[in-house]
Coordinates of C-alpha atoms in Angstrom, one line a residue:
M1 CA 195.7 -22.0 154.6
P2 CA 198.2 -24.1 152.8
I3 CA 199.6 -22.6 149.5
A4 CA 201.1 -24.4 146.5
V5 CA 203.0 -22.9 143.8
L6 CA 202.5 -23.8 140.1
S7 CA 205.8 -24.5 138.3
A8 CA 206.6 -23.5 134.6
K9 CA 205.7 -27.2 133.6
G10 CA 202.4 -27.0 135.4
Q11 CA 203.4 -29.0 138.3
M12 CA 202.9 -28.3 142.0
T13 CA 203.8 -29.8 145.2
I14 CA 200.8 -30.5 147.6
P15 CA 201.7 -29.1 151.0
R16 CA 202.5 -31.8 153.7
D17 CA 199.5 -30.7 155.8
V18 CA 197.1 -31.4 152.8
R19 CA 198.8 -34.7 152.2
K20 CA 198.6 -35.8 155.7
A21 CA 194.9 -34.7 155.9
L22 CA 194.0 -36.6 152.7
H23 CA 196.4 -39.7 153.7
L24 CA 198.2 -39.2 150.4
R25 CA 201.2 -41.2 149.4
A26 CA 203.9 -40.8 146.6
S27 CA 202.6 -42.0 143.2
E28 CA 198.9 -42.0 144.4
R29 CA 196.4 -40.8 141.7
I30 CA 194.3 -37.7 142.4
V31 CA 191.1 -36.8 140.6
I32 CA 190.8 -33.0 139.9
V33 CA 187.2 -31.9 139.7
V34 CA 186.7 -28.4 138.4
D35 CA 183.6 -26.6 139.8
G36 CA 183.2 -23.1 138.2
D37 CA 186.3 -21.2 139.3
Q38 CA 187.4 -23.9 141.9
A39 CA 189.4 -27.2 141.6
V40 CA 188.7 -30.0 144.2
L41 CA 191.4 -32.6 144.7
K42 CA 189.9 -36.0 145.5
P43 CA 192.2 -39.2 146.1
L44 CA 191.4 -41.9 143.5
R45 CA 191.1 -45.0 145.5
G46 CA 189.4 -48.2 144.1
T47 CA 188.3 -48.1 140.5
I48 CA 186.9 -45.6 138.0
L49 CA 183.3 -46.9 139.1
D50 CA 184.0 -45.3 142.5
I51 CA 184.0 -41.8 141.0
G52 CA 181.0 -42.1 139.0
G53 CA 178.5 -39.1 139.3
T54 CA 181.4 -36.8 140.4
I55 CA 182.1 -35.6 136.8
K56 CA 179.5 -32.9 135.8
T57 CA 178.2 -33.0 132.3
P58 CA 176.3 -30.5 130.2
A59 CA 172.5 -30.7 131.0
K60 CA 171.7 -32.0 127.7
D61 CA 174.1 -35.0 128.0
K62 CA 173.2 -38.1 130.0
P63 CA 175.8 -39.1 132.7
A64 CA 178.1 -41.7 131.5
D65 CA 177.3 -45.3 132.8
F66 CA 180.9 -46.5 133.7
R67 CA 179.4 -50.0 134.1
K68 CA 178.2 -50.1 130.6
I69 CA 181.4 -48.6 129.2
R70 CA 183.5 -51.2 131.0
E71 CA 181.2 -54.1 129.7
E72 CA 181.4 -52.7 126.2
V73 CA 185.2 -52.4 126.3
R74 CA 185.3 -56.1 127.7
K75 CA 183.3 -57.3 124.8
R76 CA 185.3 -55.5 122.1
V77 CA 188.6 -56.6 123.6
G78 CA 187.2 -60.2 123.6
R79 CA 186.2 -60.1 120.1
K80 CA 189.7 -58.8 119.0
A81 CA 191.3 -61.5 121.0
A82 CA 189.1 -64.2 119.5
A83 CA 189.7 -62.8 115.9
R84 CA 193.5 -62.9 116.5
G85 CA 193.3 -66.5 117.8
A86 CA 191.2 -67.6 114.8
A87 CA 193.6 -66.0 112.4
G88 CA 196.7 -67.4 114.1

């Protein structure tokens, strides 16, 4: 079982066997999902929409709809850009 050591800065090196098994490369993003007292590492490949449903939320909360969030952000950015263009 590969073991990593946590540095004083909270950093760790992922052992070579694990990097190889997950096909990880330098600077690649990794999602860390906490499940109880365990943490699961998942390579983040693609977009944020690809990890939808992997993040647990309290039962009273509805799961986030990443498509709706992305669309709302797109609309707000568009409105701000249009306002700047009209003012400029």
